[in-house]
Coordinates of C-alpha atoms and ligand atoms in Angstrom, one line a residue:
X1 CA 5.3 -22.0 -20.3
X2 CA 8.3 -21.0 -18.2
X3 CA 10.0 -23.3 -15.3
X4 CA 12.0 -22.1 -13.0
X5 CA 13.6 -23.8 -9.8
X6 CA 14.6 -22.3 -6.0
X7 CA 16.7 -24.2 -2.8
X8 CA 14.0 -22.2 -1.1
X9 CA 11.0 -20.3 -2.0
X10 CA 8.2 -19.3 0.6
X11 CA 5.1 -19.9 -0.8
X12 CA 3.1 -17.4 1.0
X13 CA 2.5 -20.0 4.1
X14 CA 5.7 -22.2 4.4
X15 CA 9.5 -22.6 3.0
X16 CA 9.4 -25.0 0.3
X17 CA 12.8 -26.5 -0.6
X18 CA 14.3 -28.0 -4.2
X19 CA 11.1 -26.6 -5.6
X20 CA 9.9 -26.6 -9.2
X21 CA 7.0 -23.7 -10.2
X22 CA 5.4 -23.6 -13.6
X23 CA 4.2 -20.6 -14.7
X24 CA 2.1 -20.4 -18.0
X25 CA 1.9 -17.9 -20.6
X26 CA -0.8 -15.9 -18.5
X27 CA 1.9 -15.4 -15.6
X28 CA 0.3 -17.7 -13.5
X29 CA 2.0 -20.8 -11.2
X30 CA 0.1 -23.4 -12.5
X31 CA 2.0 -26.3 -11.2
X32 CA 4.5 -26.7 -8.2
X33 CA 6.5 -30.2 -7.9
X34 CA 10.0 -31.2 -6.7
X35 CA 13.0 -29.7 -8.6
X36 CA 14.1 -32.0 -11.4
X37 CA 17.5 -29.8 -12.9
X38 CA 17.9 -28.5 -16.2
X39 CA 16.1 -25.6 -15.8
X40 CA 17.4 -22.1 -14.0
X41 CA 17.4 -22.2 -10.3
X42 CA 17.9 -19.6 -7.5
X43 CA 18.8 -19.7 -4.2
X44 CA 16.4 -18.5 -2.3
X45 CA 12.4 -16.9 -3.3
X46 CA 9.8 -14.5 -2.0
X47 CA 6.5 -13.3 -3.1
X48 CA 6.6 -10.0 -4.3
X49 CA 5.4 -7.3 -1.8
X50 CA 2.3 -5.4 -2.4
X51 CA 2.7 -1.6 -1.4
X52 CA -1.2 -1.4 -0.5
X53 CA -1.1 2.4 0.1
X54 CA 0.2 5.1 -1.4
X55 CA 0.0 8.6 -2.8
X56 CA 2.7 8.7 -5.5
X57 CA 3.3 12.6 -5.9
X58 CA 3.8 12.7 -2.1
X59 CA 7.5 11.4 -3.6
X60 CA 8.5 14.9 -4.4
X61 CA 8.4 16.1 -0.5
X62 CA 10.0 13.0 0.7
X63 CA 12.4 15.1 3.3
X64 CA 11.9 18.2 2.6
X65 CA 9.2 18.2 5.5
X66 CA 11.3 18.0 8.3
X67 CA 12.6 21.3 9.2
X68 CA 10.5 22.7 12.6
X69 CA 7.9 25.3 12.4
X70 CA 6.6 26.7 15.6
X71 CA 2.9 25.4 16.2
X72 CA 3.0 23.9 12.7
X73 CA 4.8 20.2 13.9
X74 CA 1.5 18.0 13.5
X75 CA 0.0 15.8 10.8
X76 CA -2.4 19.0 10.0
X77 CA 0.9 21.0 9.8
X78 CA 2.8 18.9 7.8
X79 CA -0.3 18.1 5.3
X80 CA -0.4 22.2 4.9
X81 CA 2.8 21.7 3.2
X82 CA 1.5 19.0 1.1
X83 CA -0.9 21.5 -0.3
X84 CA 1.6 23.7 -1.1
X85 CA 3.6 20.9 -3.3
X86 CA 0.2 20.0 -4.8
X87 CA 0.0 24.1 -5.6
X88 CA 3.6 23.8 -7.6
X89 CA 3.1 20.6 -9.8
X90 CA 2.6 20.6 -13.4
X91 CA 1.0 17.4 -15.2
X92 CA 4.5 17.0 -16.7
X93 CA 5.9 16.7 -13.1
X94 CA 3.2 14.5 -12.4
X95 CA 4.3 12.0 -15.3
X96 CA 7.6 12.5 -14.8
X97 CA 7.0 11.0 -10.8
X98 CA 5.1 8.0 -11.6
X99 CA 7.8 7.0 -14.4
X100 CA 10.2 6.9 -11.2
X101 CA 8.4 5.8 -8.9
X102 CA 7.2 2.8 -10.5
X103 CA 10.2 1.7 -11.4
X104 CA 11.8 2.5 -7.3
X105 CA 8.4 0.0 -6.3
X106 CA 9.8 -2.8 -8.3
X107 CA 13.6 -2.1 -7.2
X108 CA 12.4 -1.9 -3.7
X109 CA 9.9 -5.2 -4.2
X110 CA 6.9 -4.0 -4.4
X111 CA 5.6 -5.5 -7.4
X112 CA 2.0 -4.5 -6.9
X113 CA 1.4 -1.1 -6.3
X114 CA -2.2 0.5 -4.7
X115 CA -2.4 4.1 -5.8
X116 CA -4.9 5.9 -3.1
X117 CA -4.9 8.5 -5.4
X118 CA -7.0 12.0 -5.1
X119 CA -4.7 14.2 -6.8
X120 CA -7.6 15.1 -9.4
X121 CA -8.0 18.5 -10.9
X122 CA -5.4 21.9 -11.2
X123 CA -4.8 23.2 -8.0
X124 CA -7.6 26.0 -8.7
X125 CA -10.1 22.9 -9.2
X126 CA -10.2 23.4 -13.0
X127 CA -10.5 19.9 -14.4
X128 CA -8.1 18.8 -16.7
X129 CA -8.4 17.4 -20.2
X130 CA -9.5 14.5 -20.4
X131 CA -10.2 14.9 -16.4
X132 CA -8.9 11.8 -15.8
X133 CA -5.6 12.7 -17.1
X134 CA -3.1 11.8 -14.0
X135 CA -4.9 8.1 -13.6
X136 CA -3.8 7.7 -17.4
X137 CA -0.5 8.7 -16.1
X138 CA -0.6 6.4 -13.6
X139 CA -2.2 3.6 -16.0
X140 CA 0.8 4.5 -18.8
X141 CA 4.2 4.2 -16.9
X142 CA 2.6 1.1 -14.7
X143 CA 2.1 -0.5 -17.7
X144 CA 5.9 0.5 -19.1
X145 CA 7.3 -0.2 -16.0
X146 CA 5.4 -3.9 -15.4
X147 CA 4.2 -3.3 -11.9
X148 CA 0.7 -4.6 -11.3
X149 CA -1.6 -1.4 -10.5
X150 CA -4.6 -1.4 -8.4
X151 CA -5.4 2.1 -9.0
X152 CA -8.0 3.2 -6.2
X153 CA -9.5 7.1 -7.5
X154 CA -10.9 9.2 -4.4
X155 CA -13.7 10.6 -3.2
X156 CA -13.3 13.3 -1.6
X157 CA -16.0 16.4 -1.5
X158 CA -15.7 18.1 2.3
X159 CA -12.9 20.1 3.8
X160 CA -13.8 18.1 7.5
X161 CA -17.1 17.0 9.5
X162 CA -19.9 19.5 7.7
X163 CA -17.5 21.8 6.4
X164 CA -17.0 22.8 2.7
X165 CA -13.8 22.6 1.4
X166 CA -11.0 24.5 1.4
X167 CA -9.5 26.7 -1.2
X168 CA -6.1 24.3 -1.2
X169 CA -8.4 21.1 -1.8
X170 CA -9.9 22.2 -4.8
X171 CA -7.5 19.8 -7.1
X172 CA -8.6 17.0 -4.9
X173 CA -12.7 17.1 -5.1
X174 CA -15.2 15.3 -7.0
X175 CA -18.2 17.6 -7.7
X176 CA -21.2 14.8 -6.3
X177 CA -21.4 10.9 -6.4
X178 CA -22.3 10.8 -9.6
X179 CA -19.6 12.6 -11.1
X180 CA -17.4 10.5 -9.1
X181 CA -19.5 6.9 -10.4
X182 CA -18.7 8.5 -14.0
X183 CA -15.4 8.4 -13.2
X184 CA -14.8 5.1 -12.3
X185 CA -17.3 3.7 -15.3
X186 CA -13.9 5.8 -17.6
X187 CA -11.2 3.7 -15.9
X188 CA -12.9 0.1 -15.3
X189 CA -13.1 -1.0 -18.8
X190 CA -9.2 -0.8 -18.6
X191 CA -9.0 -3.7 -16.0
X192 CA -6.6 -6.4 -17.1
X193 CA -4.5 -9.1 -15.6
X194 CA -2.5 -6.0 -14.5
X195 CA -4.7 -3.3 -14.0
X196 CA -7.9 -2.9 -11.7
X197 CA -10.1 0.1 -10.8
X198 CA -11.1 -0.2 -7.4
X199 CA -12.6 2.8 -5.2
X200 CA -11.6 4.8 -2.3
X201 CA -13.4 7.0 0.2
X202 CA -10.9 9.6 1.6
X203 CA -12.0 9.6 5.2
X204 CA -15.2 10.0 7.3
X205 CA -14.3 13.9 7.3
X206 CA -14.1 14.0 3.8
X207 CA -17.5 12.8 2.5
X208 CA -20.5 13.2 4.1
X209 CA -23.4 10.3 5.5
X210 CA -26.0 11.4 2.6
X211 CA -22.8 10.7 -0.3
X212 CA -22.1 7.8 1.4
X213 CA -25.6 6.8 1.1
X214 CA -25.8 7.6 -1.9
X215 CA -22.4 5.8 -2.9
X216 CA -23.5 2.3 -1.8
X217 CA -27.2 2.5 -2.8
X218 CA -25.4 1.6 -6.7
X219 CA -23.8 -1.7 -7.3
X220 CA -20.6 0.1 -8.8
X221 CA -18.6 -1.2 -5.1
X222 CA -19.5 -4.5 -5.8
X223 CA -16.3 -7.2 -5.8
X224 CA -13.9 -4.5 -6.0
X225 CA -11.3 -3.2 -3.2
X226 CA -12.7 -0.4 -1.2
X227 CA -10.3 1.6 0.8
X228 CA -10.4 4.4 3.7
X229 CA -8.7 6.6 5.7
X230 CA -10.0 5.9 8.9
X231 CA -8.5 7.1 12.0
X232 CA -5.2 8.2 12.1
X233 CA -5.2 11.3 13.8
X234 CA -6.6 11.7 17.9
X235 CA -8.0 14.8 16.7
X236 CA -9.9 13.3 13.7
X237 CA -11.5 10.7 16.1
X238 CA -12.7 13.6 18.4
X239 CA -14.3 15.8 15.7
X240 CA -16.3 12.2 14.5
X241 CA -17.3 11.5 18.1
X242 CA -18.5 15.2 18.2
X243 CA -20.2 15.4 14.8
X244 CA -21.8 11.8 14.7
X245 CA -21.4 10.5 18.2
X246 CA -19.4 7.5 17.4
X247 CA -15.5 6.8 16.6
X248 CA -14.7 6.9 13.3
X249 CA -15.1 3.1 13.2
X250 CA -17.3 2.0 15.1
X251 CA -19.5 5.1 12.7
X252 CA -18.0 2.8 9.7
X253 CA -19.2 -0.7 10.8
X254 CA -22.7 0.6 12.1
X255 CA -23.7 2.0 9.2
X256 CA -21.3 1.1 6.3
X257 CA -21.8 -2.5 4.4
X258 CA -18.4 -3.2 5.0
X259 CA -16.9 -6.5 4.0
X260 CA -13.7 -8.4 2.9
X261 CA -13.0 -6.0 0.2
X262 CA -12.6 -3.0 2.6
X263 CA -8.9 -2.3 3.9
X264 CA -9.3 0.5 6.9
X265 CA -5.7 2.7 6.2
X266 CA -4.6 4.1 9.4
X267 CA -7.0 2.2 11.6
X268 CA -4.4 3.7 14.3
X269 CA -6.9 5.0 17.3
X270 CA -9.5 1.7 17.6
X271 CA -10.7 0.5 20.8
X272 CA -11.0 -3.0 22.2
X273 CA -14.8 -2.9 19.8
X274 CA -13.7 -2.1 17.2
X275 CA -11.1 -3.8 16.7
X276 CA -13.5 -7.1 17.4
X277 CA -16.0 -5.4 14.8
X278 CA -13.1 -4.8 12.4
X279 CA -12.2 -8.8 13.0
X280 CA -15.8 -9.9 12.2
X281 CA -16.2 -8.0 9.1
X282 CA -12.9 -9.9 7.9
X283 CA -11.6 -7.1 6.7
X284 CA -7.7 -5.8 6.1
X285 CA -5.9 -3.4 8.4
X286 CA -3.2 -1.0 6.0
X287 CA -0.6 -0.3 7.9
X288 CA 2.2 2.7 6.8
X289 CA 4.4 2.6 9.7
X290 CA 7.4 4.7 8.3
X291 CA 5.1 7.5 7.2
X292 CA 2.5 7.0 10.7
X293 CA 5.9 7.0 12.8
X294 CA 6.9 10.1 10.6
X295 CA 3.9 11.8 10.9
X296 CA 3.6 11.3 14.4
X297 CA 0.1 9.8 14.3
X298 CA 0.6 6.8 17.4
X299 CA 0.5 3.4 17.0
X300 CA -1.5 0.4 16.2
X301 CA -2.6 -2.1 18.4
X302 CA -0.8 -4.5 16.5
X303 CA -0.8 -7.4 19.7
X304 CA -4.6 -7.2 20.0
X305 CA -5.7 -7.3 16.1
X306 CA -2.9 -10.5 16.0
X307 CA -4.8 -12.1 18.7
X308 CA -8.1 -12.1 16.5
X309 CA -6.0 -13.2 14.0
X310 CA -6.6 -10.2 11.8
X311 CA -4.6 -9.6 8.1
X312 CA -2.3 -6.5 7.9
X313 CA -0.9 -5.0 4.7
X314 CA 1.8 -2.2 4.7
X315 CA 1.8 1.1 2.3
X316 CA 4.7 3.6 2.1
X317 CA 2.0 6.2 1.9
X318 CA 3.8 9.8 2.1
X319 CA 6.5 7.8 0.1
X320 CA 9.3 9.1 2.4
X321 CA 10.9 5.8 2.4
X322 CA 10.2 2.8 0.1
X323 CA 10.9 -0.7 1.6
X324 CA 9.3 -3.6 2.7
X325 CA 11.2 -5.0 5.0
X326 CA 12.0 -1.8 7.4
X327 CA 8.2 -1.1 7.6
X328 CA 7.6 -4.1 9.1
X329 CA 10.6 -3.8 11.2
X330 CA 9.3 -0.4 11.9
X331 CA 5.8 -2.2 12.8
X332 CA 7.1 -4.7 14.9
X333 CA 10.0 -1.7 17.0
X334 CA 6.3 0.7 17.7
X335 CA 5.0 -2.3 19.7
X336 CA 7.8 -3.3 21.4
X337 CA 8.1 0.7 22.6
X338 CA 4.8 1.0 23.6
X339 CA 4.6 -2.4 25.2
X340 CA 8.8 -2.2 27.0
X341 CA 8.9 -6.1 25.2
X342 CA 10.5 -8.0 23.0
X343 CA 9.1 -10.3 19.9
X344 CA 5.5 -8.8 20.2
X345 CA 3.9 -9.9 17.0
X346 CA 4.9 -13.6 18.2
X347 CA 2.5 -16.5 20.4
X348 CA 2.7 -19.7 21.2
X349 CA 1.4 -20.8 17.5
X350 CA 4.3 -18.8 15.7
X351 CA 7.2 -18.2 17.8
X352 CA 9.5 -16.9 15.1
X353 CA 8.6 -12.5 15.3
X354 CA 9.1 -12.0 11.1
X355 CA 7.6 -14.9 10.0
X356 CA 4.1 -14.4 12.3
X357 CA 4.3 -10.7 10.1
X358 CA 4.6 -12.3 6.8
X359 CA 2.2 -14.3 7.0
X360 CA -0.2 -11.9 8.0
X361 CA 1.0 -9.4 5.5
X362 CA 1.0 -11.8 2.3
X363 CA -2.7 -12.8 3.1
X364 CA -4.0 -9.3 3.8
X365 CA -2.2 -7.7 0.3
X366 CA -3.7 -10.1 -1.5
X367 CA -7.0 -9.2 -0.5
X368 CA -6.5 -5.5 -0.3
X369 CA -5.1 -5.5 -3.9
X370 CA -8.4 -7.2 -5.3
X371 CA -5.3 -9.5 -7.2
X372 CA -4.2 -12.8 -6.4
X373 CA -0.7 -12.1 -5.3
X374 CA 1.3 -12.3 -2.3
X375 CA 1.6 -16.3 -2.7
X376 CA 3.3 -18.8 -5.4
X377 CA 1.4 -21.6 -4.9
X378 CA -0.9 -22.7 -8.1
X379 CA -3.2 -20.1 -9.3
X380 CA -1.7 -17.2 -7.7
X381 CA 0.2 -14.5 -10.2
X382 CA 3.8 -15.0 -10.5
X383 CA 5.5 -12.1 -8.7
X384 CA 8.6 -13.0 -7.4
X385 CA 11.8 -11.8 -5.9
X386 CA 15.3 -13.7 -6.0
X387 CA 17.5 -12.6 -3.2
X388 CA 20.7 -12.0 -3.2
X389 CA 21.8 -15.4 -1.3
X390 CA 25.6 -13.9 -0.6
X391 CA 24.3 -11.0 1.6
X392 CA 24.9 -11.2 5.2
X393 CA 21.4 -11.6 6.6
X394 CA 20.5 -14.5 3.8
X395 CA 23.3 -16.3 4.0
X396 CA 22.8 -19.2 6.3
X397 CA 19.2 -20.4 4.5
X398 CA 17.8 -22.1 7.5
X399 CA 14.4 -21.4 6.8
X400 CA 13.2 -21.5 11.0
X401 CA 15.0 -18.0 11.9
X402 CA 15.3 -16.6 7.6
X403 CA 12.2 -13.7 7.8
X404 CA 13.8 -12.5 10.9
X405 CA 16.9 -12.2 9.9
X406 CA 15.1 -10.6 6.5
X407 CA 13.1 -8.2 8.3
X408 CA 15.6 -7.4 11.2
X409 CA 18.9 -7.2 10.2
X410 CA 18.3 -7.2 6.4
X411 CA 16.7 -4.3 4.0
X412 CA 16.1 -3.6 0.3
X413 CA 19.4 -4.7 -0.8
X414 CA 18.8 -8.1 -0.6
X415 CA 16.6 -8.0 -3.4
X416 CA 18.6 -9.3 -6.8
X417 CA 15.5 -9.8 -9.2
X418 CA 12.0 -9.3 -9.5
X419 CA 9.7 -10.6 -11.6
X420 CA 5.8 -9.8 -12.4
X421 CA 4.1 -12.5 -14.3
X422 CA 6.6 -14.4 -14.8
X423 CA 8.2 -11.4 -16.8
X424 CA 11.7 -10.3 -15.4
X425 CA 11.3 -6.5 -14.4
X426 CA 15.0 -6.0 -12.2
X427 CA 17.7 -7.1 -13.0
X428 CA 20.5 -7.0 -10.1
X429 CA 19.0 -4.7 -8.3
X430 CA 18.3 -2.4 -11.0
X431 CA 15.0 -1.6 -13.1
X432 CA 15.8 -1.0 -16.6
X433 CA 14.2 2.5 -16.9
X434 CA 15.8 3.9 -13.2
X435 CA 18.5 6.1 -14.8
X436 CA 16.4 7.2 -17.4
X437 CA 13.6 8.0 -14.9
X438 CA 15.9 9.6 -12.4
X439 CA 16.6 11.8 -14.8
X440 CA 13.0 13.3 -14.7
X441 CA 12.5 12.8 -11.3
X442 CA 15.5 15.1 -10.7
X443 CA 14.2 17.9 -12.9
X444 CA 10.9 18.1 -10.9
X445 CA 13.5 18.2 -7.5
X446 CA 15.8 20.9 -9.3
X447 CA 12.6 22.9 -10.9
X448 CA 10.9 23.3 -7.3
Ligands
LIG501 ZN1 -2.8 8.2 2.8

């Protein structure tokens, strides 16, 4: 059993002050009364952040994507270069990546990570040995680092609407549905406390009605988190409306079964419908705003999924920049472009712009991580961050203004020490195994 004690500590709905948790050996709260002394206390405490989308290689091309091409300065130009970085990675690379990056999630507080990950075969499709190879990668320095790990393998078998694939998506494809089923049944006997297989369809363009069919006529998708890429691109929604008639997700709700265990990534072109449909099927709307911002895709309709009360999470996705608080600040600056106003994400129920995020954030990672985080109330994992109460936008704890001033004026520094299960995983703003993983992670930079 380990006690600790905050001044304040949002519980994933309210501030709680001179607070006492419980958490038992499992790295669960298990009880949460008034502070009693004796024990250590912190100032002020957050749930840790779950990074709900992500593709972890994409680290190596964080900004080296920005220089202009003629005719080549869209999504479809920028992913041609993604290919190309896919083309020069070795397994060892690989590795060497996830041993940084998990350890930059935790320093940056995301202490559940959702790997949307595709990144399969060799570049010229050859499977590797065993094929599952980079999930045990992914499994390996998770586990070293102690970030919690939803790890979400992808079908993906088309190269767009009817088309076969291309040559520079051969590392990414599974060869039918049951190949791919086989491939799940390999990871999901690994699920732990820590570690959960759940499933991921890489977009409507990617995998074709009869696979789909095919996919949900098994009961493998049962309880687990189902994710998508669904409609980030205007061009993407066009080619669905020409191939099947329908938007991409109004297609989904018609003739998916999609439930609460689906989170809809890039839900960025929906109309008034679906995002009613999207509402009523309770599911969760991923968000990447630094990488949908940097790809140019558009914007949300942030204002109008908030009004049905709908559950966001956020995902650094291309992994240009990892931090919670500026994508939501990100979030919250699209809508106030788009709309020329000021505190959009606000109503009349929550009149404080950060908080009304949070709240909608902590509930939707929970359920797009298929693990009960994003809270520290009793029976939710203990994933915590202490923040560093001396820095400018925590100082002055008055709990009414404290995510705005977190999310507006503050960033990843804040964040003193995180904590998975209880377990202490950074330590002043450090990870143990940073240098040592930076190390690596500058080889693959230097080798390229
Ligand atoms: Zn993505």
């Amino acid at each position: 059993m380990k006690l600790l004690e905050a001044d304040l500590l949002f519980d994933g709905e309210d501030w709680q002050k001179d607070i006492r948790l419980e958490i038992d050996n499992s790295g669960r709260v298990v009880r949460c009364l008034p502070a009693q002394g004796g024990v250590t206390r912190y100032r002020v405490v957050i749930p840790g952040f779950v990074n709900s989308h992500s593709h972890c290689f994409q680290r190596a091309m964080a900004g080296f994507a920005e220089i202009s091409f003629e005719g080549k300065n869209s999504f479809w130009g920028w992913r041609e270069r993604m290919y190309g970085l896919v083309g020069g990675l070795s397994e060892q690379d690989f590795f060497k990546i996830c041993r940084f990056f998990m350890a930059e999630n935790l320093q940056s507080g995301y202490t559940t990570l959702t790997e949307f990950h595709y990144f399969h075969h060799e570049a010229n499709g050859l499977p590797r040995v065993p094929r599952d190879l980079l999930c045990l990668h992914l499994i390996e320095n998770a586990k070293r680092a102690g970030i919690r790990l939803t790890l979400l393998p992808v079908l993906y078998m088309l190269g767009g609407f009817g088309k076969t694939a291309l040559k520079e998506q051969q590392a990414f494809l599974m060869n039918s549905v049951a190949d791919y089923l086989e491939f799940l049944d390999g990871l999901s006997p690994k699920n732990s406390d820590s570690f959960l297989c759940g499933m991921a369809i890489h977009s409507l363009r990617a995998v074709s009605h009869e696979a789909l069919k095919e996919l949900f006529s098994n009961t493998t998708h049962q309880k687990i988190p189902i994710h998508i890429h669904i409609a980030e691109q205007e061009l993407e929604v066009l080619e669905c409306q020409k191939f099947y008639g329908k938007r991409p997700v109004e297609w989904l709700l018609q003739n998916l079964p999609v439930n609460e265990q689906w989170s809809l990534i890039h839900a960025t072109h929906v109309n008034a419908l679906e995002l009613s449909g999207m509402a009523c099927k309770n599911v969760v709307a991923g968000l990447c705003p630094i990488t949908e911002a940097n790809l140019g895709d558009g914007v949300f309709p942030l204002r109008d999924w908030f009004d049905w009360n709908g559950k966001i999470s956020i995902g650094s996705d291309s992994n240009i920049r990892l931090d919670p608080f500026e994508e939501l600040r990100m979030l919250e600056y699209g809508q106030r472009l788009l709309y020329k106003s000021r505190c959009v994400a606000a109503d009349r129920t929550q009149n404080s712009t950060g908080t009304r995020l949070i709240k909608s954030l902590y509930r939707g990672s929970s359920q797009s991580s298929g693990f009960k985080v994003g809270g520290l109330k009793v029976s939710d994992m203990a994933d915590f961050i202490v923040l560093d109460a001396n820095h400018p936008s925590v100082i002055h704890p008055e709990p009414e203004t404290l995510w705005d001033r977190l999310i507006f004026s503050g960033s990843k520094e804040m964040i003193q020490d995180v904590f998975v299960g209880g377990v202490q995983v950074v330590s002043q703003g450090k990870h143990q195994d940073y240098h040592d993983a930076l190390e690596g992670f500058s080889e693959v930079l230097l080798g390229r």
